[in-house]
mmCIF file of C-alpha atoms in Angstrom:
data_model
loop_
_atom_site.group_PDB
_atom_site.id
_atom_site.type_symbol
_atom_site.label_atom_id
_atom_site.label_comp_id
_atom_site.label_asym_id
_atom_site.label_seq_id
_atom_site.Cartn_x
_atom_site.Cartn_y
_atom_site.Cartn_z
ATOM 1 C CA UNK L 1 -18.834 -20.434 6.924
ATOM 2 C CA UNK L 2 -17.398 -23.935 7.205
ATOM 3 C CA UNK L 3 -13.736 -23.994 6.305
ATOM 4 C CA UNK L 4 -13.258 -26.947 3.971
ATOM 5 C CA UNK L 5 -10.213 -28.711 2.563
ATOM 6 C CA UNK L 6 -9.921 -26.246 -0.326
ATOM 7 C CA UNK L 7 -9.472 -23.370 2.130
ATOM 8 C CA UNK L 8 -6.812 -25.346 3.970
ATOM 9 C CA UNK L 9 -5.084 -26.250 0.709
ATOM 10 C CA UNK L 10 -4.875 -22.595 -0.348
ATOM 11 C CA UNK L 11 -3.520 -21.586 3.041
ATOM 12 C CA UNK L 12 -0.997 -24.449 2.817
ATOM 13 C CA UNK L 13 0.139 -22.916 -0.461
ATOM 14 C CA UNK L 14 0.481 -19.524 1.268
ATOM 15 C CA UNK L 15 2.627 -21.317 3.875
ATOM 16 C CA UNK L 16 4.829 -22.685 1.077
ATOM 17 C CA UNK L 17 5.290 -19.075 -0.049
ATOM 18 C CA UNK L 18 6.231 -18.119 3.529
ATOM 19 C CA UNK L 19 8.829 -20.889 3.467
ATOM 20 C CA UNK L 20 10.323 -19.407 0.292
ATOM 21 C CA UNK L 21 10.607 -16.109 2.182
ATOM 22 C CA UNK L 22 12.375 -17.657 5.180
ATOM 23 C CA UNK L 23 14.988 -19.234 2.890
ATOM 24 C CA UNK L 24 15.827 -15.741 1.601
ATOM 25 C CA UNK L 25 16.108 -14.266 5.101
ATOM 26 C CA UNK L 26 12.747 -12.532 4.811
ATOM 27 C CA UNK L 27 10.116 -12.463 7.571
ATOM 28 C CA UNK L 28 8.097 -15.573 6.633
ATOM 29 C CA UNK L 29 4.756 -14.354 5.332
ATOM 30 C CA UNK L 30 3.100 -15.791 2.237
ATOM 31 C CA UNK L 31 -0.073 -14.922 0.328
ATOM 32 C CA UNK L 32 -2.232 -16.560 -2.306
ATOM 33 C CA UNK L 33 -5.103 -14.986 -4.264
ATOM 34 C CA UNK L 34 -7.748 -17.242 -5.773
ATOM 35 C CA UNK L 35 -11.018 -16.860 -7.626
ATOM 36 C CA UNK L 36 -13.633 -19.364 -8.823
ATOM 37 C CA UNK L 37 -11.260 -20.586 -11.514
ATOM 38 C CA UNK L 38 -8.417 -21.313 -9.076
ATOM 39 C CA UNK L 39 -5.100 -19.704 -8.201
ATOM 40 C CA UNK L 40 -4.606 -16.185 -9.561
ATOM 41 C CA UNK L 41 -1.422 -15.101 -7.778
ATOM 42 C CA UNK L 42 1.126 -16.232 -5.192
ATOM 43 C CA UNK L 43 3.689 -14.058 -3.425
ATOM 44 C CA UNK L 44 5.843 -13.805 -0.340
ATOM 45 C CA UNK L 45 7.305 -10.995 1.698
ATOM 46 C CA UNK L 46 10.192 -9.535 -0.305
ATOM 47 C CA UNK L 47 11.202 -6.436 1.686
ATOM 48 C CA UNK L 48 14.895 -7.304 2.119
ATOM 49 C CA UNK L 49 15.526 -8.818 -1.313
ATOM 50 C CA UNK L 50 13.783 -6.099 -3.289
ATOM 51 C CA UNK L 51 14.745 -3.358 -0.809
ATOM 52 C CA UNK L 52 11.288 -1.893 -0.366
ATOM 53 C CA UNK L 53 9.610 -1.781 3.051
ATOM 54 C CA UNK L 54 6.189 -1.845 1.377
ATOM 55 C CA UNK L 55 6.758 -5.116 -0.480
ATOM 56 C CA UNK L 56 4.685 -7.232 1.889
ATOM 57 C CA UNK L 57 3.272 -10.535 0.611
ATOM 58 C CA UNK L 58 -0.265 -9.137 0.269
ATOM 59 C CA UNK L 59 0.812 -6.080 -1.767
ATOM 60 C CA UNK L 60 2.865 -8.201 -4.166
ATOM 61 C CA UNK L 61 0.053 -10.749 -4.501
ATOM 62 C CA UNK L 62 -2.458 -7.946 -5.261
ATOM 63 C CA UNK L 63 -0.131 -6.438 -7.901
ATOM 64 C CA UNK L 64 0.374 -9.847 -9.486
ATOM 65 C CA UNK L 65 -3.376 -10.658 -9.423
ATOM 66 C CA UNK L 66 -4.294 -7.326 -11.070
ATOM 67 C CA UNK L 67 -1.825 -8.120 -13.862
ATOM 68 C CA UNK L 68 -3.065 -11.719 -14.232
ATOM 69 C CA UNK L 69 -6.731 -10.665 -14.420
ATOM 70 C CA UNK L 70 -6.058 -7.363 -16.225
ATOM 71 C CA UNK L 71 -8.388 -5.733 -13.721
ATOM 72 C CA UNK L 72 -8.004 -2.845 -11.297
ATOM 73 C CA UNK L 73 -10.433 -4.490 -8.856
ATOM 74 C CA UNK L 74 -10.314 -8.009 -7.419
ATOM 75 C CA UNK L 75 -13.932 -8.192 -6.304
ATOM 76 C CA UNK L 76 -14.327 -11.882 -7.114
ATOM 77 C CA UNK L 77 -11.129 -12.829 -5.307
ATOM 78 C CA UNK L 78 -10.174 -14.331 -1.977
ATOM 79 C CA UNK L 79 -6.850 -13.597 -0.302
ATOM 80 C CA UNK L 80 -5.126 -16.182 1.909
ATOM 81 C CA UNK L 81 -2.260 -14.814 3.978
ATOM 82 C CA UNK L 82 -0.304 -16.537 6.746
ATOM 83 C CA UNK L 83 -0.207 -13.457 8.999
ATOM 84 C CA UNK L 84 -2.862 -10.882 9.891
ATOM 85 C CA UNK L 85 -2.394 -7.936 7.504
ATOM 86 C CA UNK L 86 -0.759 -4.748 8.779
ATOM 87 C CA UNK L 87 -2.591 -1.396 8.487
ATOM 88 C CA UNK L 88 -1.085 -0.706 5.046
ATOM 89 C CA UNK L 89 -2.058 -4.106 3.673
ATOM 90 C CA UNK L 90 -5.587 -4.085 5.074
ATOM 91 C CA UNK L 91 -6.179 -0.739 3.349
ATOM 92 C CA UNK L 92 -4.744 -2.129 0.090
ATOM 93 C CA UNK L 93 -7.111 -5.105 0.450
ATOM 94 C CA UNK L 94 -10.070 -2.694 0.814
ATOM 95 C CA UNK L 95 -8.845 -0.531 -2.061
ATOM 96 C CA UNK L 96 -8.559 -3.507 -4.402
ATOM 97 C CA UNK L 97 -12.036 -4.685 -3.288
ATOM 98 C CA UNK L 98 -11.009 -8.215 -2.383
ATOM 99 C CA UNK L 99 -14.095 -10.182 -1.345
ATOM 100 C CA UNK L 100 -12.819 -12.513 1.364
ATOM 101 C CA UNK L 101 -9.730 -12.510 3.544
ATOM 102 C CA UNK L 102 -8.387 -15.594 5.323
ATOM 103 C CA UNK L 103 -5.439 -15.202 7.629
ATOM 104 C CA UNK L 104 -3.410 -17.518 9.866
ATOM 105 C CA UNK L 105 -1.346 -16.102 12.715
ATOM 106 C CA UNK L 106 -2.235 -12.897 14.496
ATOM 107 C CA UNK L 107 0.494 -10.755 16.004
ATOM 108 C CA UNK L 108 -0.824 -7.319 15.142
ATOM 109 C CA UNK L 109 -3.976 -6.881 17.239
ATOM 110 C CA UNK L 110 -4.121 -3.164 16.399
ATOM 111 C CA UNK L 111 -5.375 -3.918 12.878
ATOM 112 C CA UNK L 112 -8.314 -5.741 14.462
ATOM 113 C CA UNK L 113 -10.212 -2.494 14.918
ATOM 114 C CA UNK L 114 -9.659 -1.614 11.296
ATOM 115 C CA UNK L 115 -11.073 -4.956 10.188
ATOM 116 C CA UNK L 116 -13.976 -4.968 12.657
ATOM 117 C CA UNK L 117 -15.044 -1.377 12.071
ATOM 118 C CA UNK L 118 -14.628 -1.305 8.331
ATOM 119 C CA UNK L 119 -17.667 -0.162 6.380
ATOM 120 C CA UNK L 120 -16.435 -2.249 3.443
ATOM 121 C CA UNK L 121 -17.922 -5.559 2.422
ATOM 122 C CA UNK L 122 -14.883 -7.646 3.270
ATOM 123 C CA UNK L 123 -15.523 -11.028 4.884
ATOM 124 C CA UNK L 124 -12.724 -12.028 7.248
ATOM 125 C CA UNK L 125 -11.821 -15.502 8.537
ATOM 126 C CA UNK L 126 -8.987 -15.733 11.006
ATOM 127 C CA UNK L 127 -6.917 -18.546 12.459
ATOM 128 C CA UNK L 128 -6.685 -20.793 9.378
ATOM 129 C CA UNK L 129 -3.514 -22.923 9.829
ATOM 130 C CA UNK L 130 -2.697 -20.484 12.635
ATOM 131 C CA UNK L 131 -0.258 -22.791 14.467
ATOM 132 C CA UNK L 132 1.775 -23.571 11.366
ATOM 133 C CA UNK L 133 1.913 -19.884 10.370
ATOM 134 C CA UNK L 134 2.878 -18.847 13.887
ATOM 135 C CA UNK L 135 5.534 -21.563 14.232
ATOM 136 C CA UNK L 136 7.274 -20.374 11.082
ATOM 137 C CA UNK L 137 7.384 -16.797 12.404
ATOM 138 C CA UNK L 138 8.540 -17.864 15.875
ATOM 139 C CA UNK L 139 11.356 -20.021 14.508
ATOM 140 C CA UNK L 140 12.457 -17.197 12.209
ATOM 141 C CA UNK L 141 12.631 -14.591 14.967
ATOM 142 C CA UNK L 142 14.251 -17.020 17.428
ATOM 143 C CA UNK L 143 16.980 -17.760 14.901
ATOM 144 C CA UNK L 144 17.373 -14.022 14.252
ATOM 145 C CA UNK L 145 17.785 -13.335 17.969
ATOM 146 C CA UNK L 146 20.367 -16.109 18.229
ATOM 147 C CA UNK L 147 22.332 -14.509 15.403
ATOM 148 C CA UNK L 148 21.850 -11.146 17.151
ATOM 149 C CA UNK L 149 20.862 -9.438 13.914
ATOM 150 C CA UNK L 150 17.853 -7.234 13.358
ATOM 151 C CA UNK L 151 15.679 -6.487 10.360
ATOM 152 C CA UNK O 1 8.714 25.708 9.071
ATOM 153 C CA UNK O 2 8.764 28.430 6.436
ATOM 154 C CA UNK O 3 7.809 27.089 3.040
ATOM 155 C CA UNK O 4 10.357 28.453 0.604
ATOM 156 C CA UNK O 5 10.591 28.499 -3.184
ATOM 157 C CA UNK O 6 12.214 25.043 -3.284
ATOM 158 C CA UNK O 7 9.142 23.533 -1.600
ATOM 159 C CA UNK O 8 6.893 25.307 -4.100
ATOM 160 C CA UNK O 9 9.063 24.162 -7.002
ATOM 161 C CA UNK O 10 8.835 20.515 -5.922
ATOM 162 C CA UNK O 11 5.088 20.764 -5.515
ATOM 163 C CA UNK O 12 4.880 22.413 -8.951
ATOM 164 C CA UNK O 13 6.668 19.345 -10.294
ATOM 165 C CA UNK O 14 4.117 17.127 -8.545
ATOM 166 C CA UNK O 15 1.413 19.210 -10.270
ATOM 167 C CA UNK O 16 3.105 18.529 -13.621
ATOM 168 C CA UNK O 17 2.839 14.825 -12.797
ATOM 169 C CA UNK O 18 -0.869 15.327 -12.003
ATOM 170 C CA UNK O 19 -1.269 16.937 -15.415
ATOM 171 C CA UNK O 20 0.267 13.856 -17.057
ATOM 172 C CA UNK O 21 -2.353 11.791 -15.216
ATOM 173 C CA UNK O 22 -5.274 13.950 -16.415
ATOM 174 C CA UNK O 23 -4.131 13.566 -20.049
ATOM 175 C CA UNK O 24 -4.417 9.775 -19.640
ATOM 176 C CA UNK O 25 -7.894 9.982 -18.109
ATOM 177 C CA UNK O 26 -6.564 9.304 -14.613
ATOM 178 C CA UNK O 27 -7.652 11.173 -11.479
ATOM 179 C CA UNK O 28 -5.056 13.974 -11.462
ATOM 180 C CA UNK O 29 -2.730 13.288 -8.550
ATOM 181 C CA UNK O 30 1.028 13.621 -8.787
ATOM 182 C CA UNK O 31 3.873 12.919 -6.369
ATOM 183 C CA UNK O 32 7.561 13.758 -6.137
ATOM 184 C CA UNK O 33 10.123 12.358 -3.685
ATOM 185 C CA UNK O 34 13.256 14.348 -2.952
ATOM 186 C CA UNK O 35 16.243 14.116 -0.631
ATOM 187 C CA UNK O 36 19.178 16.466 0.065
ATOM 188 C CA UNK O 37 20.648 15.669 -3.340
ATOM 189 C CA UNK O 38 17.481 16.572 -5.250
ATOM 190 C CA UNK O 39 14.724 14.658 -7.029
ATOM 191 C CA UNK O 40 14.665 10.921 -6.353
ATOM 192 C CA UNK O 41 11.357 9.887 -7.952
ATOM 193 C CA UNK O 42 8.313 11.280 -9.754
ATOM 194 C CA UNK O 43 5.020 9.488 -10.360
ATOM 195 C CA UNK O 44 1.365 10.027 -11.059
ATOM 196 C CA UNK O 45 -1.803 8.115 -10.380
ATOM 197 C CA UNK O 46 -1.902 5.186 -12.819
ATOM 198 C CA UNK O 47 -4.906 3.134 -11.648
ATOM 199 C CA UNK O 48 -6.754 3.039 -14.983
ATOM 200 C CA UNK O 49 -3.764 2.668 -17.303
ATOM 201 C CA UNK O 50 -2.041 -0.048 -15.283
ATOM 202 C CA UNK O 51 -5.328 -1.564 -14.088
ATOM 203 C CA UNK O 52 -4.474 -1.666 -10.403
ATOM 204 C CA UNK O 53 -6.594 0.192 -7.832
ATOM 205 C CA UNK O 54 -3.548 0.467 -5.544
ATOM 206 C CA UNK O 55 -1.362 2.283 -8.072
ATOM 207 C CA UNK O 56 -1.788 5.716 -6.477
ATOM 208 C CA UNK O 57 0.867 8.364 -7.166
ATOM 209 C CA UNK O 58 2.425 8.002 -3.691
ATOM 210 C CA UNK O 59 2.793 4.198 -3.921
ATOM 211 C CA UNK O 60 4.411 4.392 -7.359
ATOM 212 C CA UNK O 61 6.730 7.194 -6.222
ATOM 213 C CA UNK O 62 7.766 5.170 -3.146
ATOM 214 C CA UNK O 63 8.472 2.079 -5.295
ATOM 215 C CA UNK O 64 10.502 4.157 -7.717
ATOM 216 C CA UNK O 65 12.450 5.905 -4.908
ATOM 217 C CA UNK O 66 13.331 2.595 -3.217
ATOM 218 C CA UNK O 67 14.717 1.363 -6.544
ATOM 219 C CA UNK O 68 16.614 4.608 -7.207
ATOM 220 C CA UNK O 69 18.207 4.657 -3.730
ATOM 221 C CA UNK O 70 18.485 0.843 -3.439
ATOM 222 C CA UNK O 71 17.027 1.218 0.049
ATOM 223 C CA UNK O 72 14.015 -0.306 1.790
ATOM 224 C CA UNK O 73 13.568 2.835 3.894
ATOM 225 C CA UNK O 74 13.291 6.439 2.724
ATOM 226 C CA UNK O 75 14.109 8.102 6.036
ATOM 227 C CA UNK O 76 15.986 11.010 4.484
ATOM 228 C CA UNK O 77 13.232 11.729 1.965
ATOM 229 C CA UNK O 78 10.397 14.205 1.603
ATOM 230 C CA UNK O 79 7.235 13.388 -0.323
ATOM 231 C CA UNK O 80 5.286 16.094 -2.183
ATOM 232 C CA UNK O 81 1.819 15.038 -3.308
ATOM 233 C CA UNK O 82 -0.926 17.177 -4.800
ATOM 234 C CA UNK O 83 -3.724 15.500 -2.808
ATOM 235 C CA UNK O 84 -3.932 14.440 0.843
ATOM 236 C CA UNK O 85 -2.962 10.746 0.965
ATOM 237 C CA UNK O 86 -5.683 8.109 1.413
ATOM 238 C CA UNK O 87 -5.497 5.633 4.317
ATOM 239 C CA UNK O 88 -3.525 3.115 2.246
ATOM 240 C CA UNK O 89 -0.976 5.680 1.114
ATOM 241 C CA UNK O 90 -0.488 7.263 4.533
ATOM 242 C CA UNK O 91 0.304 3.811 5.951
ATOM 243 C CA UNK O 92 2.747 3.167 3.075
ATOM 244 C CA UNK O 93 4.383 6.537 3.862
ATOM 245 C CA UNK O 94 4.794 5.454 7.508
ATOM 246 C CA UNK O 95 6.041 2.001 6.505
ATOM 247 C CA UNK O 96 8.684 3.427 4.195
ATOM 248 C CA UNK O 97 9.715 5.887 6.958
ATOM 249 C CA UNK O 98 9.460 9.025 4.848
ATOM 250 C CA UNK O 99 10.579 12.025 6.918
ATOM 251 C CA UNK O 100 8.356 14.849 5.701
ATOM 252 C CA UNK O 101 5.074 14.950 3.830
ATOM 253 C CA UNK O 102 3.805 17.992 1.917
ATOM 254 C CA UNK O 103 0.372 17.859 0.378
ATOM 255 C CA UNK O 104 -1.802 20.246 -1.615
ATOM 256 C CA UNK O 105 -5.563 19.711 -1.788
ATOM 257 C CA UNK O 106 -7.521 17.997 0.943
ATOM 258 C CA UNK O 107 -10.649 16.059 0.081
ATOM 259 C CA UNK O 108 -10.263 13.108 2.413
ATOM 260 C CA UNK O 109 -10.644 14.540 5.936
ATOM 261 C CA UNK O 110 -10.911 11.040 7.411
ATOM 262 C CA UNK O 111 -7.167 10.484 6.994
ATOM 263 C CA UNK O 112 -6.599 13.565 9.161
ATOM 264 C CA UNK O 113 -6.997 11.509 12.329
ATOM 265 C CA UNK O 114 -4.475 8.994 11.073
ATOM 266 C CA UNK O 115 -1.955 11.746 10.424
ATOM 267 C CA UNK O 116 -2.636 13.653 13.661
ATOM 268 C CA UNK O 117 -2.629 10.614 15.933
ATOM 269 C CA UNK O 118 0.277 8.807 14.382
ATOM 270 C CA UNK O 119 3.046 7.835 16.811
ATOM 271 C CA UNK O 120 5.494 7.985 13.893
ATOM 272 C CA UNK O 121 7.941 10.804 13.372
ATOM 273 C CA UNK O 122 6.373 12.095 10.183
ATOM 274 C CA UNK O 123 6.257 15.867 9.764
ATOM 275 C CA UNK O 124 3.238 16.984 7.742
ATOM 276 C CA UNK O 125 2.696 20.274 5.885
ATOM 277 C CA UNK O 126 -0.653 20.759 4.216
ATOM 278 C CA UNK O 127 -2.062 23.229 1.729
ATOM 279 C CA UNK O 128 1.037 23.737 -0.445
ATOM 280 C CA UNK O 129 -0.240 24.873 -3.892
ATOM 281 C CA UNK O 130 -3.652 23.807 -2.605
ATOM 282 C CA UNK O 131 -5.689 25.909 -5.043
ATOM 283 C CA UNK O 132 -3.838 24.646 -8.115
ATOM 284 C CA UNK O 133 -4.089 21.022 -6.934
ATOM 285 C CA UNK O 134 -7.778 21.402 -6.143
ATOM 286 C CA UNK O 135 -8.563 23.151 -9.461
ATOM 287 C CA UNK O 136 -7.068 20.271 -11.414
ATOM 288 C CA UNK O 137 -9.220 17.766 -9.515
ATOM 289 C CA UNK O 138 -12.377 19.874 -9.829
ATOM 290 C CA UNK O 139 -11.956 20.350 -13.575
ATOM 291 C CA UNK O 140 -11.325 16.615 -14.005
ATOM 292 C CA UNK O 141 -14.453 15.546 -12.111
ATOM 293 C CA UNK O 142 -16.595 18.250 -13.756
ATOM 294 C CA UNK O 143 -15.547 17.032 -17.184
ATOM 295 C CA UNK O 144 -16.228 13.435 -16.086
ATOM 296 C CA UNK O 145 -19.736 14.358 -14.929
ATOM 297 C CA UNK O 146 -20.401 16.135 -18.223
ATOM 298 C CA UNK O 147 -19.382 12.979 -20.074
ATOM 299 C CA UNK O 148 -21.557 10.997 -17.640
ATOM 300 C CA UNK O 149 -18.864 8.399 -17.132
ATOM 301 C CA UNK O 150 -17.629 7.099 -13.810
ATOM 302 C CA UNK O 151 -14.300 5.736 -12.609
#
């Protein structure tokens, strides 16, 4: 698959979501769900603000997309997320039957096996706007270390 | 650990939640979250009603408990669920740092590895009110087959 400007534009939008997260003191991860008609849902990591460790960008984007489409499955949808999904999120992506997953940075290599060995029909494209996604995360954690706080 | 009447009572409450689900045409799975003070959250599978394939009983109970306790982690909590958690839910249970998991019926042996090999400090007790939990599921799927509908 050739990644065209539309793919980059959607990931840029996910990055904008990640920037919203960083302004709120959240780990900067953003997600966008699109279908053939365009954008269905946008969300960012909201763990600290909403006080729920499961409120990752992907989960919130899936919840929002299901509401927007009034559908329990998202089988015509593509998910763009700035960071490789964690084990919980990758399972939620399978459960909601998302068709294609694009992610940027990769700091959780242990989910790789889950993605590679999945029997599900999920197409995965990694490294889209990887540098930009990674830079946002690095600057967030560097600033956190300088403040000597932890999440 | 000796399972006492309090454990059975909480699982009976989870079964009541599962019965609410069956009345709505949902796969009958119920969950209850408790801490030292008592019941924190109750929920049942709501995939069809809320049109979201990720709205399993455990996920909804976790969301509700985080709101009730105003806490992103549930490290003092125990989760009672009538059916062995799926891969998505077990990861959500780890992510939210639930302390103890009690489940009833077991129809998803593939999550067993995830539970057994987890590095997390989750204590797991299986088979609590197993027969009752299983009977509810069997009667639901039998009735579904008789109606020749699928979920």
